[in-house]
Short mmCIF file of N, CA and C in Angstrom, two decimals:
data_model
loop_
_atom_site.label_atom_id
_atom_site.label_comp_id
_atom_site.label_asym_id
_atom_site.label_seq_id
_atom_site.Cartn_x
_atom_site.Cartn_y
_atom_site.Cartn_z
N TYR A 1003 -29.39 105.90 48.35
CA TYR A 1003 -30.51 105.81 47.61
C TYR A 1003 -30.83 107.11 46.76
N LYS A 1004 -31.34 106.83 45.65
CA LYS A 1004 -31.60 107.73 44.56
C LYS A 1004 -32.94 107.30 44.21
N LEU A 1005 -33.58 108.28 44.04
CA LEU A 1005 -35.14 108.57 43.52
C LEU A 1005 -34.81 108.31 41.75
N VAL A 1006 -35.63 106.80 41.34
CA VAL A 1006 -35.70 106.86 39.91
C VAL A 1006 -37.02 106.44 39.62
N GLU A 1007 -37.52 106.89 38.38
CA GLU A 1007 -38.91 106.58 37.73
C GLU A 1007 -38.74 106.34 36.44
N GLY A 1008 -39.82 105.86 35.91
CA GLY A 1008 -40.21 105.67 34.75
C GLY A 1008 -39.63 104.26 34.13
N THR A 1009 -40.09 104.21 32.75
CA THR A 1009 -39.76 102.76 32.20
C THR A 1009 -38.18 102.34 31.89
N SER A 1010 -37.38 103.21 31.66
CA SER A 1010 -36.10 103.13 31.47
C SER A 1010 -35.47 102.42 32.65
N PHE A 1011 -36.06 102.54 33.75
CA PHE A 1011 -35.39 102.16 35.06
C PHE A 1011 -36.25 100.62 35.15
N SER A 1012 -37.39 100.56 35.16
CA SER A 1012 -38.46 99.67 35.47
C SER A 1012 -38.25 98.45 34.54
N ALA A 1013 -38.16 98.69 33.28
CA ALA A 1013 -37.88 97.75 32.26
C ALA A 1013 -36.99 96.58 32.47
N PRO A 1014 -35.70 96.96 32.89
CA PRO A 1014 -34.80 95.66 32.91
C PRO A 1014 -35.09 95.32 34.32
N ILE A 1015 -35.69 95.49 35.36
CA ILE A 1015 -36.01 95.01 36.67
C ILE A 1015 -37.02 94.04 36.20
N VAL A 1016 -38.17 94.25 35.71
CA VAL A 1016 -39.45 93.33 35.40
C VAL A 1016 -38.54 92.37 34.32
N ALA A 1017 -37.87 92.60 33.30
CA ALA A 1017 -37.33 91.73 32.54
C ALA A 1017 -36.36 90.61 33.30
N SER A 1018 -35.71 91.09 34.15
CA SER A 1018 -34.71 90.16 34.75
C SER A 1018 -35.64 89.07 35.91
N THR A 1019 -36.54 89.92 36.20
CA THR A 1019 -37.72 89.16 37.31
C THR A 1019 -38.38 88.12 36.51
N ILE A 1020 -38.62 88.22 35.18
CA ILE A 1020 -39.36 87.27 34.30
C ILE A 1020 -38.26 86.28 33.97
N ALA A 1021 -37.33 86.77 33.68
CA ALA A 1021 -36.01 85.62 33.30
C ALA A 1021 -35.72 84.38 34.63
N CYS A 1022 -35.78 85.37 35.84
CA CYS A 1022 -35.51 84.42 37.02
C CYS A 1022 -36.95 83.17 37.20
N MET A 1023 -38.38 83.69 36.94
CA MET A 1023 -39.42 83.11 36.88
C MET A 1023 -39.42 82.01 35.98
N ILE A 1024 -39.02 82.64 34.86
CA ILE A 1024 -38.98 81.28 34.08
C ILE A 1024 -37.95 80.10 34.04
N GLU A 1025 -36.98 80.51 34.74
CA GLU A 1025 -35.84 79.45 35.22
C GLU A 1025 -36.35 78.67 36.02
N ALA A 1026 -37.11 79.13 37.14
CA ALA A 1026 -37.60 78.56 38.27
C ALA A 1026 -38.59 77.65 37.57
N ASN A 1027 -39.75 78.16 36.66
CA ASN A 1027 -40.57 77.37 36.25
C ASN A 1027 -40.79 77.26 34.57
N PRO A 1028 -40.03 76.61 34.00
CA PRO A 1028 -39.92 76.86 32.49
C PRO A 1028 -41.32 76.50 31.73
N SER A 1029 -42.30 76.08 32.46
CA SER A 1029 -43.78 75.69 31.82
C SER A 1029 -44.68 76.88 32.03
N LEU A 1030 -44.04 78.00 32.57
CA LEU A 1030 -45.10 79.08 32.62
C LEU A 1030 -45.41 79.78 31.32
N THR A 1031 -46.82 80.22 31.33
CA THR A 1031 -47.33 80.63 29.86
C THR A 1031 -47.21 82.07 30.22
N PRO A 1032 -47.55 83.19 29.16
CA PRO A 1032 -47.62 84.26 29.31
C PRO A 1032 -48.21 84.83 30.08
N ASP A 1033 -49.62 84.20 30.20
CA ASP A 1033 -50.91 84.88 30.98
C ASP A 1033 -50.30 84.68 32.70
N THR A 1034 -49.82 83.12 32.83
CA THR A 1034 -49.51 83.03 34.17
C THR A 1034 -48.27 83.76 34.53
N VAL A 1035 -47.22 84.21 33.59
CA VAL A 1035 -46.30 85.20 34.17
C VAL A 1035 -46.87 86.62 34.46
N ARG A 1036 -47.95 86.94 33.74
CA ARG A 1036 -48.44 88.40 34.24
C ARG A 1036 -49.30 88.28 35.56
N GLN A 1037 -49.90 86.89 35.47
CA GLN A 1037 -50.72 86.86 36.98
C GLN A 1037 -49.65 87.07 38.04
N CYS A 1038 -48.50 86.23 37.86
CA CYS A 1038 -47.38 86.47 39.09
C CYS A 1038 -46.90 87.49 39.25
N LEU A 1039 -46.65 88.23 38.29
CA LEU A 1039 -46.03 89.72 38.35
C LEU A 1039 -47.29 90.50 39.17
N ALA A 1040 -48.44 90.15 38.81
CA ALA A 1040 -49.39 91.12 39.41
C ALA A 1040 -49.58 90.71 40.89
N GLN A 1041 -49.52 89.71 41.12
CA GLN A 1041 -49.60 89.08 42.42
C GLN A 1041 -48.45 89.71 43.47
N ALA A 1042 -47.64 89.72 42.72
CA ALA A 1042 -46.15 90.05 43.68
C ALA A 1042 -46.08 91.83 43.68
N CYS A 1043 -47.20 92.53 43.33
CA CYS A 1043 -46.72 93.93 43.33
C CYS A 1043 -47.63 94.52 44.48
N GLU A 1044 -46.74 95.19 44.77
CA GLU A 1044 -47.76 96.20 46.16
C GLU A 1044 -47.65 97.69 46.02
N PHE A 1045 -48.76 98.67 46.37
CA PHE A 1045 -49.05 99.88 45.97
C PHE A 1045 -48.06 100.49 47.02
N ILE A 1046 -47.51 101.71 46.65
CA ILE A 1046 -46.36 102.44 47.50
C ILE A 1046 -47.47 103.43 48.04
N PRO A 1047 -47.40 103.45 49.47
CA PRO A 1047 -48.28 104.20 50.06
C PRO A 1047 -47.72 105.90 49.84
N GLY A 1048 -48.84 106.77 49.46
CA GLY A 1048 -48.32 108.28 49.31
C GLY A 1048 -48.05 108.16 47.97
N ALA A 1049 -48.01 107.43 47.00
CA ALA A 1049 -47.71 107.70 45.70
C ALA A 1049 -48.87 107.82 44.89
N PRO A 1050 -48.94 108.77 43.75
CA PRO A 1050 -50.08 108.70 42.96
C PRO A 1050 -50.22 107.70 42.12
N ALA A 1051 -51.94 106.92 42.44
CA ALA A 1051 -51.89 105.78 41.69
C ALA A 1051 -51.83 106.05 40.49
N GLU A 1052 -51.90 106.67 39.56
CA GLU A 1052 -51.91 106.99 38.19
C GLU A 1052 -50.38 107.06 37.74
N GLN A 1053 -49.55 107.12 38.82
CA GLN A 1053 -47.97 107.00 38.69
C GLN A 1053 -47.35 105.80 38.70
N GLN A 1054 -48.16 104.75 39.31
CA GLN A 1054 -47.28 103.48 40.06
C GLN A 1054 -48.01 102.34 39.34
N GLY A 1055 -48.82 102.23 38.31
CA GLY A 1055 -49.28 101.00 37.87
C GLY A 1055 -49.73 100.18 38.73
N LEU A 1056 -49.42 99.01 39.10
CA LEU A 1056 -49.59 97.83 39.97
C LEU A 1056 -48.75 98.20 41.22
N GLY A 1057 -48.17 99.08 41.10
CA GLY A 1057 -47.31 99.29 42.39
C GLY A 1057 -45.56 98.90 42.03
N ALA A 1058 -44.93 98.69 43.46
CA ALA A 1058 -43.70 97.84 43.43
C ALA A 1058 -43.70 96.43 43.10
N ILE A 1059 -42.83 96.05 42.57
CA ILE A 1059 -42.82 94.62 42.22
C ILE A 1059 -41.84 93.91 43.29
N ASP A 1060 -42.19 92.84 44.16
CA ASP A 1060 -41.43 92.08 44.85
C ASP A 1060 -40.78 90.76 43.92
N SER A 1061 -39.44 90.90 43.35
CA SER A 1061 -39.15 90.00 42.46
C SER A 1061 -38.86 88.60 43.47
N GLY A 1062 -38.48 88.59 44.59
CA GLY A 1062 -38.69 87.35 45.37
C GLY A 1062 -39.82 86.67 45.31
N GLN A 1063 -40.85 87.73 45.54
CA GLN A 1063 -42.41 86.82 45.74
C GLN A 1063 -42.72 86.54 44.37
N ALA A 1064 -42.21 87.06 43.28
CA ALA A 1064 -43.00 86.80 42.01
C ALA A 1064 -42.37 85.51 41.65
N VAL A 1065 -40.88 85.16 41.88
CA VAL A 1065 -40.30 83.89 41.73
C VAL A 1065 -41.22 82.88 42.64
N ALA A 1066 -41.21 83.14 43.72
CA ALA A 1066 -41.90 82.30 44.51
C ALA A 1066 -43.50 81.74 43.99
N GLN A 1067 -44.09 82.95 43.38
CA GLN A 1067 -45.49 82.69 42.73
C GLN A 1067 -45.40 81.47 41.68
N ALA A 1068 -44.17 81.98 40.85
CA ALA A 1068 -43.84 81.16 39.64
C ALA A 1068 -43.68 79.66 40.12
N LEU A 1069 -43.00 79.51 41.13
CA LEU A 1069 -42.51 78.18 41.64
C LEU A 1069 -43.96 77.40 42.08
N ARG A 1070 -44.82 78.09 42.76
CA ARG A 1070 -45.97 77.30 42.91
C ARG A 1070 -47.06 77.22 41.90
N ALA A 1071 -46.70 77.71 40.74
CA ALA A 1071 -47.71 77.68 39.56
C ALA A 1071 -47.59 75.95 39.16
N LYS A 1072 -48.64 75.52 39.23
CA LYS A 1072 -48.51 74.18 38.60
C LYS A 1072 -48.91 74.13 36.84
N GLY A 1073 -47.98 73.57 36.14
CA GLY A 1073 -48.25 73.25 34.80
C GLY A 1073 -48.72 74.71 33.94
N GLY A 1074 -48.18 75.77 34.28
CA GLY A 1074 -48.27 77.19 33.95
C GLY A 1074 -49.58 77.57 33.98
N ALA A 1075 -50.28 77.15 34.95
CA ALA A 1075 -51.35 77.86 35.45
C ALA A 1075 -51.45 78.12 37.09
N MET A 1076 -51.65 79.21 37.34
CA MET A 1076 -52.19 79.66 38.83
C MET A 1076 -53.38 78.92 39.48
#
C-alpha cells in the first residue's frame, strides 16, 4: 500500500465510479449522482475534516445506491 492524496488521485476514481453508476442506471440525473456519491462516503477516522471532504468513497455502495434510485431520483 502507498499513501496518496489529492485530486490527481481522486478524480479518476470518482469518474470511474460515476461511469459505473450511469451504466447501472442510465436515468440518473446529475443531482441524483451527487446524492448517491455523498451517501456512499464515510469519514476517515483520525484524518482532519478539512482534508477529506465527504470522506472516502465506497464505489460498490455508490453503484448500489444508483441501482436503487428510481427514475433518476432517490
